[in-house]
Amino acid sequence: MKVLVVDDEDDIRVVARLSLAAIGRMDVVEARSGTEALELAARERPDVVLLDVMMPRMDGPMTLQALRADPRTADIPVVFLTAKALPKELSHLRDMGALAVLTKPFDPATLAAELRALVEPRQS
Amino acid sequence: MSFSWEPDPRSLAEARLSGLLQSLTDALLLEDEDRRILLVNQAFCTLFAIPAPPDALKGYDCAAAVRETKHLFADPDGTLGRIDALLAARTPVHGEIVHMADGRIVERDYIPVFLDHVYRGHLWRYRDITAPTRARERVATLSAVSRALVDAHHEQDAHARVIDAVCRGLGWPMGASYVETEGAARLRAVATYASPDLPADAAARYERETREVSFAPGEGLPGRVWREGRAVWAANVQDEPGFVRAGLAREGGLVSMALVPVRFSAQSLGVLEFVATRHVTMDPEMRDLLEGVGDQLGQVIGRMRARAELADREASLRAILDSALDAILSVDVAGRVTEFNTAAERILGFSREEVLGRPLGEVIVPHHLRQAHEHGFARHLRTGESRVLGQRLELTALKKDGSVIPAEVSIVRIDREGTPAFTGFIRDISDRVAREHALAASEGRTRAVIEQMLEGLLLVDEATGVIRLVNPAAEKMFGYEPGQMIGRHVRTLMPSRPEYAASDFLTRATEQALGRTTEWEALHTSGRTFPFELQLSALDTADGRVLAGFVRDLTERHAVERLKKQFVSTVSHELRTPLTSIRGSLGLLSSGALGALGPDALRLVEIAERNVVRLVGLINDILDLERLESGRMQMHLAASPIDAILTRSVEAVAAMASGGGVRIDTANATAMVTADADRIVQVVVNLLSNAVKFSPPGGTVTVRTAAQGPDLLCDVLDEGPGVPAEYRDLIFEPFRQAESTDVRQKGGSGLGLAICRAIVEQHGGRIGMEPREGGGSRFWFTVPLAAPGSAQP
């Protein structure tokens, strides 16, 4: 399973990549901005995009919209990973068309399993 | 009957004398020593009503004749006895008064005749002095009546004195004076007279029976005279039909009776009654006299009554004056006090006697006002102008002790017989003035508080919605100039919205806001709207119910709350991002996925990871509490089965419990509660995890529920060390756990119980803790039971 991790924080990207790759045995592609994410998503065709919400210039929701707007990426499931914790904010994000919203901080031991549980039922 | 007359050389002289005697008006009777008539003249026959000519009587036995005719005398036996006494004494007696039975009065001379010292008979001379005697008696009686009336002290006295004077003066043996009583319904005797010459029992009976009886108008003789206002003469009352005191008349010897009305200005006030025990002829003079007495008595009584009435009126006026609470005083044209009532004595301290006749100005006008008082008084008398008459003035009055009191004064001019006189009413208003000052001071303080308080205050008439009073803070808040808000309708302070424009807006708003703190939106005069907080209460005032609204502009508070929310959100995000890296890194290290760590290194990494997890929990708790306390955490209330809530809760702490060797006992529960199930789970989990945390290994935590009125009571019982007494009141306050070192070792944010309390209170429940008997704690909370039949979500 190939995951595109989008986050402007380098540290987060590293932790997420290690969690998914080392523990979850997944292929991980990293993007440091929304723009980069669009390009990589189109090129790499990941099974799922793990998308940060608060990023400079092009934030998570904008990136999601752009992904949906591009026919090449429109059907790639997106899971938000956010430091926002208010229920209202979370339901708002869910309503945007994301597959799920996971909150930071995440448990590296279970992140991959959670993603797999979200994505695999859709692929089968 | 023969008359012997010795022939005598002096017969001519005797014949001449006889002729002279016959022509005299005095009655003459010459008797010889054997009481045979020698000579009698016509006047004698006339006096004693002897029909025979005088010459025919010569030689008649006078001793027999007088016995036969003794009834002609008022006192027949007394008269006979007196004659015998005179004859025996043979001493001349002149001017003896003899009362005739018919009322005439006769003067009698007795002259014994001695010839050569030999007793040869006697001469009786009688002269009728009825008319002059009566005239004298009547004059004397009138004078006595006048004196009696002058001397009479009161009405009763006048009656008694008059009846007495008339009876004594005119020889009436009995008499009575009647007056109308019982509101002129009955006539009753108020004074009686009975001559001391009467037999004692007869006198007493007349007086008693006369006083006992009373007459209706027209009843009996007195009643008739009373009603008709005319005198009545009864020659013999025993012949009078309808005579009330018939028994008395018969047995008491009442014969003739004269009754006259006692009149005053054509009105019969009473009746005078005069009774004779023999037949009396009424002559017009007597009648006039008695009527005159009746009138005189009437005049006096009428005047006495008028005076008594006047005195009564004066007394009641005096009583009114004296019972008045206001000082009432009068002055004459010279400004001297003529009236000073009891209240004046009390208020001003002077006695009536002290001030009567003294100039008012010297008495009660304070020194600095005296000149003005005198000038004003003089000017009024000169020109009729006045600045004080008929006004109600607040002035000052001087008391006897020299103190000056505030007084409400009104003065009226009441002229007496064309001379100006003045009456003043003075009310001591010290108390009122003191109260007014106190009230003004109190009002001043209250006003100062209202004016200076930062909170806005509006008083609104509940019935009309019109603003009665506002303070500067409210005016400033709504953007009005001072005074501009008064009289406006409260609706004009609200933005134009359909719900504010509705006709029942005030009623609904009052219902919603009364006794609570509510938030509303207001319209500032600049056109902007702003939120404000309203605390509304209702006051019952003399002018009706008034709504008192304390208002506070919430613009700033709302801005602060927005900032706070933003701050919390930002902080939590900014904290979460680095924590995500730390947490993830440590997790990866401890998982061994990146290669095995040495035992010490692994332990340290686990410590770091555990504390990061705790830090994240703390941040989550802070966020929760902030939202709960600001009321922004929405409760999704629904009927929820309590057993599901408890099962979820126990599952959540099951791992922790088994790790600590603690057993959790849950009794079966079937109740439905109205709750946000997730939030109540959060509460139970919190209480359970605390209980597990503090339970010794092998201990038991018990959860049980019970209905308590409209609520469900949920208990969480542990066997832990219990909460020290000094913290029991504080454990539901945020950040309190940190104060107990013992507790700190157990971990936790210290916000859990505060969050529990906030959640329970948002459900309308209560939460608390008590130590258990025999150790351990009982934490409990209540949550409303769902109404039976409500749907399960």
PDB file of C-alpha atoms in Angstrom, chain B residues 155 262-265 269 295-309:
ATOM      1  CA  GLU B 155     -84.216  76.007  83.530  1.00  0.00           C
ATOM      2  CA  VAL B 262     -95.379  78.563  78.594  1.00  0.00           C
ATOM      3  CA  ARG B 263     -94.656  80.106  75.245  1.00  0.00           C
ATOM      4  CA  PHE B 264     -91.573  81.229  73.439  1.00  0.00           C
ATOM      5  CA  SER B 265     -91.952  82.762  70.013  1.00  0.00           C
ATOM      6  CA  LEU B 269     -92.526  74.875  75.585  1.00  0.00           C
ATOM      7  CA  ASP B 295     -94.966  84.054  78.674  1.00  0.00           C
ATOM      8  CA  GLN B 296     -92.317  85.448  80.958  1.00  0.00           C
ATOM      9  CA  LEU B 297     -91.190  81.979  81.938  1.00  0.00           C
ATOM     10  CA  GLY B 298     -91.259  80.994  78.259  1.00  0.00           C
ATOM     11  CA  GLN B 299     -89.043  83.913  77.359  1.00  0.00           C
ATOM     12  CA  VAL B 300     -86.577  83.072  80.048  1.00  0.00           C
ATOM     13  CA  ILE B 301     -86.524  79.386  79.228  1.00  0.00           C
ATOM     14  CA  GLY B 302     -86.240  80.102  75.530  1.00  0.00           C
ATOM     15  CA  ARG B 303     -83.329  82.391  76.181  1.00  0.00           C
ATOM     16  CA  MET B 304     -81.791  79.901  78.583  1.00  0.00           C
ATOM     17  CA  ARG B 305     -82.065  77.205  75.989  1.00  0.00           C
ATOM     18  CA  ALA B 306     -80.636  79.400  73.313  1.00  0.00           C
ATOM     19  CA  ARG B 307     -77.807  80.287  75.675  1.00  0.00           C
ATOM     20  CA  ALA B 308     -77.329  76.609  76.544  1.00  0.00           C
ATOM     21  CA  GLU B 309     -77.314  75.750  72.883  1.00  0.00           C
TER      22      GLU B 309
END
